[in-house]
Amino acid sequence: MSRLSSLGFVIVAWSVACAAPQKSSESVDTAGSANETAVVTAARAEPSQSAEPAELTTAPTESVDAAESDRTADEQHVEMAVKSPAPAGAAKMGGKQKMRTLAMSRVGLPGPRPSSPPSPGDAGPPGVDFNTEAYDRVRENPFMLATQNPLSTFSIDVDTASYANSRRFINQGQLPPKDAVRIEEFINYFTYDYPKPQTKVPFSVNVEIAGCPWNDDHRLARIGLKGREIASTQRSATNLVFLLDVSGSMNHPNKLPLLRSGLKMLVKNLNEQDRVAIAVYAGASGLALPSTTADKGNTILEALDRLQAGGATNAGQGIELAYKVAQENYIEGGINRVILATDGDFNVGVTNQGDLTRLIEEKAKAGVFLTVLGFGMGNYKDSTLEKLADQGNGNYGYIDSLKEARKVLVEQMGGTLVTIAKDVKIQVEFNPAKVGAYRLMGYENRMLKAEDFKDDTKDAGEIGAGHTVTALYELVPPDKVDKIRKTDDLKYQKPAKAAGDSKELMTVKLRYKKPDADKSQPLEVPVLDGGLDFAKASGDFKFAAAVAGFGMLLGGSEHKGNVTYAKILELAEAGKSYDPGGYRAEMVELVKLARELAK
């Protein structure tokens, strides 16, 4: 959290507050401190006379390619910040410096200083001297012998923040920190063309097995889930509370202005029966807007326009207020969700991860779900925000551009807001006669004990309407297992033998709960391996493999085999025909840029 400008914001906030007419403070928790005054200003300041309220649209979701004239001033300002022209001297630069400078110019940042260019993998953006971004260490899943560990159990994960955040680093001209790369979030950033569910189960289960493109001796198994889609006209009434960080560190074009623009897009696509409240926090918390129906869209948009940044960051107090407001306006049988938007740098009140996650976990028991949206750079606290989403029955995304805001809050609005199944767990049982060893790619912080699978008190991930969830296993045949074995055979025990002459490779077991239920329901899918070559695999399979390979290279995986940037590009090109939104084509360009940065 940047604290050096806090005093300036407090002084401005105090002067504005003194000059403005006195208003009721019933909805603002204040005790007279400077930080609290800053929150009052953020919640109560009058809009600029030049700002015209945006028009509310309550019809079904509009196309992402909205007319240029419909964009708000905030959107145009943010796009100017991220689409600055390339520096005048860029054409005279060579190699990596030119690549970095051109990439950074897209996001409005100064080019790297010639005397000390940033090295790939540094945590901070180029040109920034002080950086406090925080990422938990990723300890890559190892290969497990099927004879000793026949069960692999994990929680699903629909978070996408890691990919979007890594894209931000690459577009700024440097490779992301290795611990910023979570392969499951790379894979699940993309939508896959899985069949829609045809039964009462709220999602379909799809398994495909083919050769492994980075190791000819291995096989690759893909497990894919597809959530039931819900049209906007059929969506239940929604009770939303925007919990917004308006502390001093949010005073940057890629933070509060981008946040405002993104939430405005969401508001314009709500239905008339939906409700929105806005809670803000800096040094103290306040209610910028009581729960308001979406047919009064201009009122909601004007409240967003009034937000100003200043003060410290007391997230704990804001969380308490947001969940209180959500409970007061709870819609039985509807969608009840808090949307937390922040850079994650909490520096006053409850600040440590343990206390914050316990607070969120306790609040989640009341039936209110959570969406966490991360913003900004330099002081970004990825590790904290991921844990909050995990413990809050939630999902976690990173917003680095208006395009990403549209993707999360408009294109995938149903998946972001509507939970169709919660506490979804997957347990794969491997047949040791067919699988010598296996490795789950990603999901390192989602692993569960085998006994957790049937334990309904153990929390797991959620699937939203229309969401796709994908997991990849790298499989080693029994006759190739000696190449990866790291222990001697046991002296006093014999390895478990396969049951009978089963031709099954594995069985995929799932347990899930309905959004309002406490008891899980089981599902089981036996799987055969037809010996499919990778060349004949589906386009989705090839693209998922390309994304996994990209993640392995960026994360420095010891299991990357013979994967290269050239191979990733080949796989991605072969699998990008299904590309709603153009995100697969965008990844191809991102891989090309990363390849240059890695030289």
Coordinates of C-alpha atoms in Angstrom, one line a residue:
M1 CA 0.0 0.0 0.0
S2 CA 1.4 3.3 -0.9
R3 CA 1.3 5.5 2.2
L4 CA 3.3 8.5 1.1
S5 CA 0.3 10.4 -0.4
S6 CA -2.1 9.6 2.5
L7 CA -1.6 13.0 4.2
G8 CA -2.3 14.9 1.0
F9 CA -5.6 13.0 0.6
V10 CA -6.6 13.6 4.2
I11 CA -6.0 17.3 3.9
V12 CA -8.1 17.6 0.7
A13 CA -10.8 15.4 2.2
W14 CA -11.0 17.5 5.3
S15 CA -11.2 20.8 3.4
V16 CA -14.0 19.5 1.1
A17 CA -15.9 18.1 4.1
C18 CA -15.7 21.4 5.9
A19 CA -16.8 23.4 2.9
A20 CA -19.7 21.1 2.0
P21 CA -23.2 21.4 3.6
Q22 CA -23.7 19.1 6.6
K23 CA -25.5 15.9 5.7
S24 CA -26.9 13.0 7.7
S25 CA -24.2 10.5 8.8
E26 CA -26.5 7.6 9.8
S27 CA -25.1 5.3 7.1
V28 CA -21.4 6.2 7.8
D29 CA -19.4 4.7 10.6
T30 CA -17.2 7.7 11.7
A31 CA -15.5 8.8 14.9
G32 CA -13.8 12.0 13.7
S33 CA -10.5 10.7 12.5
A34 CA -8.8 12.1 9.4
N35 CA -9.1 8.7 7.7
E36 CA -12.8 8.5 8.5
T37 CA -13.3 11.9 7.1
A38 CA -11.7 10.7 3.8
V39 CA -14.3 7.9 3.7
V40 CA -17.1 10.3 4.3
T41 CA -15.8 12.4 1.4
A42 CA -15.6 9.4 -0.9
A43 CA -19.2 8.4 0.0
R44 CA -20.8 11.8 0.0
A45 CA -18.9 14.1 -2.4
E46 CA -21.1 15.8 -5.0
P47 CA -20.5 14.7 -8.7
S48 CA -18.8 17.1 -11.1
Q49 CA -21.1 19.4 -12.9
S50 CA -19.7 18.3 -16.2
A51 CA -20.4 14.6 -15.5
E52 CA -23.6 13.4 -17.2
P53 CA -25.3 10.4 -15.7
A54 CA -25.1 7.3 -17.8
E55 CA -28.3 5.8 -19.1
L56 CA -29.4 2.6 -17.5
T57 CA -30.2 -0.4 -19.8
T58 CA -32.3 -3.2 -18.2
A59 CA -32.6 -5.3 -21.3
P60 CA -30.7 -8.6 -21.7
T61 CA -26.9 -8.3 -21.9
E62 CA -25.8 -6.3 -24.9
S63 CA -22.9 -7.2 -27.3
V64 CA -19.5 -6.4 -26.0
D65 CA -18.8 -4.4 -29.2
A66 CA -20.9 -1.4 -27.9
A67 CA -21.0 1.8 -30.0
E68 CA -18.1 4.2 -29.2
S69 CA -20.6 6.9 -28.3
D70 CA -22.1 4.8 -25.6
R71 CA -18.9 4.6 -23.6
T72 CA -18.6 6.7 -20.4
A73 CA -16.0 9.4 -19.9
D74 CA -14.4 7.0 -17.4
E75 CA -14.0 4.3 -20.0
Q76 CA -12.4 6.7 -22.5
H77 CA -10.1 8.0 -19.8
V78 CA -9.0 4.6 -18.8
E79 CA -8.5 3.5 -22.4
M80 CA -6.3 6.6 -23.0
A81 CA -4.2 5.5 -20.1
V82 CA -3.7 1.9 -21.4
K83 CA -3.4 2.7 -25.2
S84 CA -0.8 5.4 -25.3
P85 CA 1.2 5.5 -28.5
A86 CA 4.7 3.9 -28.6
P87 CA 7.5 6.1 -27.5
A88 CA 9.1 8.2 -30.3
G89 CA 12.5 6.4 -30.0
A90 CA 11.1 2.9 -30.0
A91 CA 11.9 2.3 -33.7
K92 CA 15.6 2.9 -33.0
M93 CA 15.8 0.4 -30.1
G94 CA 16.7 -3.2 -30.6
G95 CA 15.9 -6.7 -29.2
K96 CA 14.4 -7.1 -25.8
Q97 CA 14.5 -3.3 -24.9
K98 CA 12.3 -2.5 -27.9
M99 CA 9.9 -5.3 -27.0
R100 CA 9.6 -4.1 -23.5
T101 CA 9.2 -0.5 -24.5
L102 CA 6.5 -1.2 -27.0
A103 CA 4.6 -3.5 -24.6
M104 CA 4.8 -0.9 -21.8
S105 CA 3.6 1.9 -24.1
R106 CA 0.2 0.0 -24.4
V107 CA -0.4 0.5 -20.7
G108 CA 0.8 4.0 -20.5
L109 CA 4.0 3.3 -18.6
P110 CA 7.4 4.9 -19.1
G111 CA 10.0 2.7 -20.8
P112 CA 12.7 0.9 -18.9
R113 CA 15.6 3.0 -17.9
P114 CA 18.7 2.2 -20.1
S115 CA 21.0 2.2 -17.1
S116 CA 19.2 -0.5 -15.2
P117 CA 16.6 -2.4 -17.2
P118 CA 14.4 -4.7 -15.0
S119 CA 15.3 -8.4 -15.2
P120 CA 12.6 -11.0 -16.1
G121 CA 10.8 -12.4 -13.1
D122 CA 11.1 -9.3 -10.9
A123 CA 8.0 -8.7 -8.9
G124 CA 7.5 -5.1 -9.8
P125 CA 6.5 -3.4 -13.1
P126 CA 9.3 -1.8 -15.1
G127 CA 10.2 1.8 -14.1
V128 CA 8.8 1.4 -10.5
D129 CA 11.4 1.7 -7.9
F130 CA 9.5 0.3 -4.9
N131 CA 7.4 -2.8 -5.0
T132 CA 5.6 -4.8 -2.4
E133 CA 3.5 -7.3 -4.5
A134 CA 3.0 -10.6 -2.6
Y135 CA 2.6 -14.1 -4.0
D136 CA 2.5 -17.4 -2.1
R137 CA 5.1 -19.9 -3.2
V138 CA 3.8 -22.5 -5.6
R139 CA 5.1 -26.0 -4.8
E140 CA 4.5 -28.0 -8.0
N141 CA 2.5 -31.3 -7.7
P142 CA 4.9 -34.2 -8.1
F143 CA 4.3 -37.5 -9.8
M144 CA 2.5 -40.0 -7.5
L145 CA 2.8 -43.8 -7.9
A146 CA -0.7 -45.3 -8.5
T147 CA 0.2 -48.4 -6.4
Q148 CA 0.9 -46.3 -3.3
N149 CA -1.5 -43.4 -3.9
P150 CA -4.4 -44.6 -6.1
L151 CA -6.6 -41.6 -5.1
S152 CA -6.2 -38.0 -6.2
T153 CA -8.6 -35.6 -4.5
F154 CA -9.0 -31.8 -5.0
S155 CA -11.4 -29.0 -5.0
I156 CA -12.4 -27.4 -8.3
D157 CA -11.2 -23.8 -9.0
V158 CA -12.8 -21.3 -11.3
D159 CA -10.5 -18.4 -10.5
T160 CA -8.8 -16.7 -13.4
A161 CA -6.7 -14.0 -11.7
S162 CA -3.3 -15.6 -12.3
Y163 CA -3.6 -15.6 -16.1
A164 CA -4.8 -12.0 -16.3
N165 CA -2.2 -10.8 -13.8
S166 CA 0.6 -12.6 -15.7
R167 CA -0.6 -11.1 -18.9
R168 CA -0.3 -7.7 -17.3
F169 CA 3.4 -8.4 -16.5
I170 CA 4.1 -9.6 -20.1
N171 CA 2.3 -6.6 -21.6
Q172 CA 4.5 -4.4 -19.4
G173 CA 7.6 -5.9 -20.9
Q174 CA 8.7 -8.5 -18.3
L175 CA 8.0 -12.1 -17.4
P176 CA 5.8 -12.7 -14.3
P177 CA 7.2 -13.9 -11.0
K178 CA 7.2 -17.7 -11.1
D179 CA 4.9 -17.8 -8.0
A180 CA 2.3 -15.6 -9.8
V181 CA 1.7 -18.5 -12.2
R182 CA -1.0 -21.0 -11.2
I183 CA -1.6 -23.4 -14.1
E184 CA -5.2 -24.2 -13.2
E185 CA -6.1 -20.5 -13.4
F186 CA -4.3 -20.3 -16.8
I187 CA -6.3 -23.2 -18.1
N188 CA -9.6 -22.1 -16.6
Y189 CA -9.3 -18.5 -18.0
F190 CA -10.5 -19.9 -21.3
T191 CA -14.0 -21.3 -22.2
Y192 CA -14.1 -24.7 -23.7
D193 CA -16.8 -26.2 -26.0
Y194 CA -18.0 -28.9 -23.7
P195 CA -21.5 -30.4 -24.2
K196 CA -24.2 -28.8 -22.0
P197 CA -25.7 -30.9 -19.2
Q198 CA -28.6 -33.1 -20.2
T199 CA -29.7 -34.3 -16.8
K200 CA -30.8 -32.9 -13.5
V201 CA -27.1 -32.6 -12.5
P202 CA -26.2 -28.9 -12.9
F203 CA -23.0 -29.7 -15.0
S204 CA -21.8 -32.2 -17.5
V205 CA -18.7 -34.3 -17.1
N206 CA -16.4 -34.8 -20.1
V207 CA -13.1 -36.8 -20.2
E208 CA -10.7 -37.0 -23.1
I209 CA -7.3 -38.9 -23.2
A210 CA -4.6 -38.6 -25.8
G211 CA -0.8 -38.5 -26.1
C212 CA 1.2 -36.0 -24.1
P213 CA 2.8 -33.4 -26.4
W214 CA 5.8 -32.7 -24.2
N215 CA 6.6 -36.4 -23.4
D216 CA 6.0 -39.1 -26.0
D217 CA 6.1 -41.8 -23.3
H218 CA 3.2 -40.3 -21.3
R219 CA -0.5 -39.8 -21.8
L220 CA -2.6 -36.7 -21.0
A221 CA -6.1 -36.8 -19.5
R222 CA -8.4 -33.9 -19.5
I223 CA -11.4 -33.7 -17.2
G224 CA -13.9 -31.0 -18.1
L225 CA -17.1 -29.7 -16.5
K226 CA -19.7 -27.5 -18.1
G227 CA -22.2 -25.6 -15.9
R228 CA -25.8 -25.2 -16.9
E229 CA -26.4 -21.9 -18.6
I230 CA -29.1 -19.5 -17.3
A231 CA -30.5 -16.7 -19.5
S232 CA -30.5 -13.3 -18.0
T233 CA -34.3 -13.1 -18.3
Q234 CA -34.5 -16.3 -16.2
R235 CA -31.9 -15.3 -13.6
S236 CA -33.2 -15.0 -10.0
A237 CA -33.4 -11.6 -8.4
T238 CA -29.9 -10.4 -7.3
N239 CA -28.8 -8.7 -4.1
L240 CA -25.4 -7.2 -4.7
V241 CA -23.1 -5.2 -2.3
F242 CA -20.2 -3.6 -4.0
L243 CA -17.4 -3.4 -1.3
L244 CA -14.9 -0.9 -2.8
D245 CA -11.5 0.1 -1.6
V246 CA -11.2 3.9 -1.8
S247 CA -7.9 4.2 0.1
G248 CA -5.1 6.4 -1.2
S249 CA -3.4 3.5 -3.1
M250 CA -6.4 3.2 -5.4
N251 CA -5.8 6.7 -6.8
H252 CA -4.4 5.4 -10.2
P253 CA -6.0 5.1 -13.6
N254 CA -5.7 1.3 -13.5
K255 CA -7.4 1.1 -10.1
L256 CA -10.4 3.3 -9.0
P257 CA -11.3 4.7 -12.5
L258 CA -11.1 1.2 -14.0
L259 CA -13.1 -0.2 -11.1
R260 CA -15.8 2.4 -11.7
S261 CA -16.0 1.7 -15.4
G262 CA -16.2 -2.1 -14.9
L263 CA -19.0 -1.8 -12.3
K264 CA -20.9 0.6 -14.5
M265 CA -21.0 -2.0 -17.2
L266 CA -22.3 -4.6 -14.7
V267 CA -25.0 -2.2 -13.5
K268 CA -26.2 -1.5 -17.0
N269 CA -26.9 -5.2 -17.5
L270 CA -28.8 -5.8 -14.3
N271 CA -32.6 -6.5 -14.4
E272 CA -35.1 -4.2 -12.7
Q273 CA -35.7 -6.5 -9.7
D274 CA -32.0 -6.6 -8.9
R275 CA -30.6 -4.5 -6.0
V276 CA -27.2 -2.8 -5.5
A277 CA -25.6 -1.3 -2.4
I278 CA -22.2 0.4 -2.3
A279 CA -20.0 0.1 0.8
V280 CA -16.6 1.8 0.8
Y281 CA -13.6 1.6 3.1
A282 CA -10.4 3.4 3.6
G283 CA -9.3 4.2 7.2
A284 CA -12.9 3.6 8.2
S285 CA -16.0 2.1 6.4
G286 CA -19.1 3.9 5.1
L287 CA -22.2 3.3 3.1
A288 CA -22.0 5.3 -0.1
L289 CA -25.4 3.9 -1.4
P290 CA -28.0 2.0 0.5
S291 CA -29.5 -1.0 -1.3
T292 CA -31.2 0.4 -4.4
T293 CA -33.2 -1.4 -7.1
A294 CA -31.6 -1.4 -10.6
D295 CA -34.5 0.4 -12.2
K296 CA -33.0 3.5 -10.5
G297 CA -29.8 2.9 -12.4
N298 CA -28.8 6.6 -12.7
T299 CA -28.7 6.8 -8.9
I300 CA -26.3 3.9 -8.7
L301 CA -24.1 5.2 -11.5
E302 CA -24.0 8.7 -9.8
A303 CA -22.9 7.1 -6.6
L304 CA -20.0 5.3 -8.4
D305 CA -19.0 8.7 -10.0
R306 CA -18.7 10.3 -6.5
L307 CA -16.1 7.9 -5.3
Q308 CA -12.7 9.4 -4.4
A309 CA -9.5 7.8 -3.2
G310 CA -7.7 8.7 0.0
G311 CA -6.6 7.4 3.4
A312 CA -5.4 4.0 4.8
T313 CA -7.0 0.6 4.2
N314 CA -9.2 -1.0 6.9
A315 CA -10.6 -4.0 5.0
G316 CA -11.9 -5.8 8.1
Q317 CA -14.3 -3.0 8.9
G318 CA -15.5 -2.8 5.3
I319 CA -16.1 -6.6 5.2
E320 CA -18.2 -6.4 8.4
L321 CA -20.3 -3.6 6.9
A322 CA -20.8 -5.2 3.5
Y323 CA -22.0 -8.5 4.9
K324 CA -24.3 -6.7 7.3
V325 CA -25.9 -4.8 4.4
A326 CA -26.2 -8.1 2.4
Q327 CA -27.9 -9.8 5.2
E328 CA -30.3 -6.9 5.8
N329 CA -31.4 -7.1 2.1
Y330 CA -31.2 -10.9 1.8
I331 CA -33.3 -12.4 -1.0
E332 CA -34.6 -15.8 -0.1
G333 CA -34.1 -18.1 -3.1
G334 CA -32.2 -15.3 -5.0
I335 CA -28.6 -14.4 -5.6
N336 CA -26.8 -12.8 -2.6
R337 CA -23.2 -11.7 -3.3
V338 CA -20.6 -9.3 -2.1
I339 CA -18.2 -8.0 -4.8
L340 CA -14.9 -6.9 -3.2
A341 CA -12.8 -4.7 -5.4
T342 CA -9.3 -3.8 -4.1
D343 CA -5.5 -4.0 -4.6
G344 CA -5.4 -6.2 -1.4
D345 CA -3.0 -4.0 0.5
F346 CA -4.7 -3.8 3.9
N347 CA -2.7 -1.8 6.5
V348 CA -5.0 -0.9 9.4
G349 CA -7.5 -2.7 11.5
V350 CA -7.5 -6.5 10.8
T351 CA -4.5 -6.9 8.4
N352 CA -3.1 -10.4 8.7
Q353 CA -4.3 -13.1 6.3
G354 CA -5.3 -15.5 9.1
D355 CA -7.7 -13.1 10.8
L356 CA -9.1 -11.9 7.5
T357 CA -9.8 -15.3 6.1
R358 CA -11.4 -16.4 9.4
L359 CA -13.6 -13.3 9.2
I360 CA -14.6 -14.1 5.6
E361 CA -15.2 -17.8 6.4
E362 CA -17.5 -16.9 9.2
K363 CA -19.5 -14.5 7.1
A364 CA -19.8 -17.0 4.2
K365 CA -21.9 -19.3 6.5
A366 CA -24.8 -16.9 6.2
G367 CA -25.4 -17.8 2.6
V368 CA -23.8 -14.8 1.0
F369 CA -21.3 -15.6 -1.8
L370 CA -18.2 -13.5 -2.6
T371 CA -16.5 -12.3 -5.8
V372 CA -13.0 -10.8 -5.4
L373 CA -11.7 -8.4 -8.1
G374 CA -8.1 -7.4 -8.0
F375 CA -6.7 -4.1 -9.4
G376 CA -3.4 -2.4 -9.9
M377 CA 0.3 -3.1 -9.6
G378 CA 3.3 -2.3 -7.4
N379 CA 1.5 -3.1 -4.1
Y380 CA -0.8 -5.9 -5.3
K381 CA -1.5 -8.6 -2.7
D382 CA -2.4 -11.6 -4.8
S383 CA -1.9 -14.1 -1.9
T384 CA -4.4 -12.4 0.4
L385 CA -7.1 -11.9 -2.3
E386 CA -6.9 -15.6 -3.4
K387 CA -7.4 -16.8 0.2
L388 CA -10.3 -14.5 0.8
A389 CA -12.1 -15.8 -2.3
D390 CA -11.3 -19.4 -1.4
Q391 CA -12.8 -19.0 2.1
G392 CA -15.7 -16.9 1.1
N393 CA -17.5 -19.3 -1.3
G394 CA -16.2 -17.2 -4.1
N395 CA -14.4 -16.6 -7.3
Y396 CA -11.3 -14.4 -7.9
G397 CA -10.4 -12.4 -11.0
Y398 CA -7.9 -9.7 -11.9
I399 CA -8.9 -6.7 -13.9
D400 CA -6.1 -5.3 -16.0
S401 CA -8.2 -3.6 -18.7
L402 CA -11.7 -2.6 -19.8
K403 CA -11.7 -5.7 -22.0
E404 CA -11.1 -7.9 -19.0
A405 CA -13.8 -6.0 -17.0
R406 CA -16.3 -6.7 -19.8
K407 CA -15.3 -10.4 -19.9
V408 CA -15.8 -10.9 -16.1
L409 CA -18.7 -8.6 -15.5
V410 CA -20.7 -8.7 -18.8
E411 CA -19.8 -11.6 -21.0
Q412 CA -19.5 -14.0 -18.1
M413 CA -22.0 -12.3 -15.8
G414 CA -23.9 -15.4 -15.1
G415 CA -20.9 -17.4 -14.1
T416 CA -19.6 -14.5 -12.0
L417 CA -22.8 -13.9 -10.1
V418 CA -24.9 -17.1 -10.2
T419 CA -23.7 -20.2 -8.4
I420 CA -25.2 -23.4 -9.7
A421 CA -23.2 -25.9 -7.5
K422 CA -21.0 -25.4 -4.5
D423 CA -18.4 -27.4 -2.6
V424 CA -17.6 -29.3 -5.8
K425 CA -14.9 -31.9 -5.2
I426 CA -13.2 -34.3 -7.6
Q427 CA -11.6 -37.6 -6.7
V428 CA -9.9 -39.7 -9.3
E429 CA -9.2 -43.4 -8.6
F430 CA -6.4 -44.8 -10.9
N431 CA -6.2 -48.4 -12.0
P432 CA -2.5 -49.4 -11.2
A433 CA -2.6 -52.0 -14.0
K434 CA -3.1 -49.1 -16.5
V435 CA -1.5 -46.1 -14.8
G436 CA 2.0 -46.4 -13.2
A437 CA 2.1 -42.8 -12.0
Y438 CA 0.2 -39.6 -12.4
R439 CA 0.5 -35.8 -11.8
L440 CA -2.3 -33.3 -11.4
M441 CA -1.3 -30.1 -13.2
G442 CA -2.0 -27.1 -11.0
Y443 CA -4.5 -27.0 -8.2
E444 CA -1.6 -27.1 -5.7
N445 CA -3.5 -25.1 -3.1
R446 CA -6.7 -26.9 -3.8
M447 CA -5.5 -30.4 -2.8
L448 CA -7.7 -32.4 -0.3
K449 CA -7.1 -35.5 1.7
A450 CA -8.9 -38.6 0.5
E451 CA -11.2 -38.6 3.5
D452 CA -12.2 -35.0 2.8
F453 CA -14.1 -36.1 -0.3
K454 CA -17.1 -37.4 1.5
D455 CA -16.8 -34.9 4.4
D456 CA -19.5 -32.3 3.8
T457 CA -18.0 -30.0 6.4
K458 CA -14.9 -29.5 4.1
D459 CA -15.2 -26.4 1.9
A460 CA -14.5 -26.6 -1.8
G461 CA -15.0 -24.5 -5.0
E462 CA -18.1 -23.3 -6.7
I463 CA -19.3 -23.5 -10.4
G464 CA -21.2 -20.6 -11.8
A465 CA -23.8 -20.7 -14.6
G466 CA -22.2 -21.5 -17.9
H467 CA -18.7 -21.9 -16.4
T468 CA -16.3 -24.5 -17.7
V469 CA -13.8 -26.1 -15.3
T470 CA -10.8 -28.1 -16.6
A471 CA -8.2 -30.3 -15.0
L472 CA -5.3 -32.0 -16.7
Y473 CA -3.5 -35.2 -15.5
E474 CA -0.2 -36.3 -16.9
L475 CA -0.1 -40.1 -16.8
V476 CA 2.8 -42.5 -16.9
P477 CA 2.2 -46.1 -18.1
P478 CA 3.3 -48.9 -15.7
D479 CA 6.2 -49.9 -17.9
K480 CA 7.6 -46.4 -17.9
V481 CA 7.3 -45.7 -14.2
D482 CA 10.9 -46.5 -13.4
K483 CA 12.0 -43.3 -15.1
I484 CA 10.2 -41.2 -12.5
R485 CA 10.4 -43.4 -9.5
K486 CA 12.3 -41.8 -6.7
T487 CA 12.0 -44.5 -4.0
D488 CA 13.0 -48.1 -3.7
D489 CA 10.5 -50.9 -3.6
L490 CA 9.1 -51.6 -0.2
K491 CA 10.7 -54.5 1.7
Y492 CA 7.8 -55.6 3.9
Q493 CA 4.9 -54.8 1.7
K494 CA 3.9 -55.8 -1.8
P495 CA 2.3 -53.1 -4.1
A496 CA -1.5 -53.3 -4.5
K497 CA -2.7 -55.2 -7.5
A498 CA -5.3 -54.2 -10.0
A499 CA -8.8 -55.5 -9.3
G500 CA -9.5 -58.3 -11.8
D501 CA -9.0 -57.6 -15.5
S502 CA -10.7 -54.2 -15.6
K503 CA -10.0 -52.3 -18.8
E504 CA -10.8 -49.0 -17.1
L505 CA -8.0 -46.5 -16.8
M506 CA -9.6 -44.6 -14.0
T507 CA -12.8 -43.5 -12.4
V508 CA -13.7 -39.9 -12.0
K509 CA -15.9 -39.3 -8.9
L510 CA -17.5 -36.0 -8.0
R511 CA -19.5 -34.6 -5.1
Y512 CA -21.4 -31.3 -5.1
K513 CA -24.1 -29.5 -3.2
K514 CA -26.9 -27.4 -4.5
P515 CA -26.4 -23.7 -3.7
D516 CA -28.8 -23.8 -0.7
A517 CA -28.0 -27.3 0.5
D518 CA -25.7 -28.8 3.2
K519 CA -25.6 -32.4 2.0
S520 CA -23.5 -33.4 -1.1
Q521 CA -24.6 -35.5 -4.0
P522 CA -22.3 -38.1 -5.6
L523 CA -21.5 -38.7 -9.3
E524 CA -19.2 -41.3 -10.9
V525 CA -17.8 -41.6 -14.4
P526 CA -15.6 -44.7 -15.4
V527 CA -13.0 -43.9 -18.0
L528 CA -11.3 -46.0 -20.8
D529 CA -8.3 -45.0 -22.8
G530 CA -8.8 -45.6 -26.5
G531 CA -5.2 -44.9 -27.3
L532 CA -5.9 -41.7 -29.2
D533 CA -2.8 -39.9 -30.7
F534 CA -2.4 -36.3 -29.8
A535 CA -2.6 -35.3 -33.4
K536 CA -6.2 -36.6 -33.5
A537 CA -7.3 -35.0 -30.2
S538 CA -10.0 -32.3 -30.2
G539 CA -9.1 -28.6 -30.7
D540 CA -10.1 -27.9 -27.1
F541 CA -7.7 -30.6 -25.8
K542 CA -4.8 -29.2 -27.9
F543 CA -5.4 -25.6 -26.7
A544 CA -5.7 -26.7 -23.0
A545 CA -2.3 -28.5 -23.5
A546 CA -0.9 -25.3 -25.0
V547 CA -2.0 -23.2 -22.1
A548 CA -0.6 -25.8 -19.6
G549 CA 2.7 -25.7 -21.4
F550 CA 2.8 -21.9 -21.4
G551 CA 2.2 -22.0 -17.6
M552 CA 5.0 -24.6 -17.1
L553 CA 7.5 -22.5 -19.0
L554 CA 6.6 -19.3 -17.1
G555 CA 6.6 -21.1 -13.8
G556 CA 9.8 -22.9 -14.4
S557 CA 8.3 -26.4 -14.1
E558 CA 10.7 -29.3 -13.6
H559 CA 8.2 -31.4 -15.5
K560 CA 8.0 -29.3 -18.7
G561 CA 9.7 -32.1 -20.7
N562 CA 10.5 -30.9 -24.3
V563 CA 8.0 -28.1 -24.3
T564 CA 9.2 -24.9 -26.0
Y565 CA 7.5 -21.6 -27.0
A566 CA 7.5 -22.8 -30.6
K567 CA 5.6 -26.0 -29.6
I568 CA 3.2 -23.9 -27.5
L569 CA 2.4 -21.7 -30.5
E570 CA 1.9 -24.8 -32.7
L571 CA -0.5 -26.3 -30.3
A572 CA -2.4 -23.1 -29.7
E573 CA -2.8 -22.4 -33.4
A574 CA -4.2 -25.9 -33.8
G575 CA -6.7 -25.4 -31.1
K576 CA -7.9 -21.8 -31.5
S577 CA -10.8 -22.3 -33.9
Y578 CA -13.3 -22.2 -31.1
D579 CA -12.6 -18.7 -29.8
P580 CA -15.5 -16.7 -28.4
G581 CA -14.2 -13.3 -27.5
G582 CA -10.9 -13.7 -29.3
Y583 CA -9.0 -14.7 -26.1
R584 CA -7.3 -17.7 -27.6
A585 CA -5.9 -15.5 -30.4
E586 CA -4.8 -13.0 -27.8
M587 CA -2.9 -15.7 -26.0
V588 CA -1.0 -16.6 -29.2
E589 CA 0.3 -13.1 -29.3
L590 CA 1.1 -13.1 -25.6
V591 CA 3.2 -16.3 -26.1
K592 CA 5.1 -14.6 -28.9
L593 CA 5.8 -11.6 -26.7
A594 CA 6.9 -13.9 -23.8
R595 CA 9.2 -15.8 -26.1
E596 CA 11.0 -12.5 -27.0
L597 CA 11.3 -11.5 -23.3
A598 CA 12.7 -14.9 -22.4
K599 CA 15.6 -14.6 -24.9

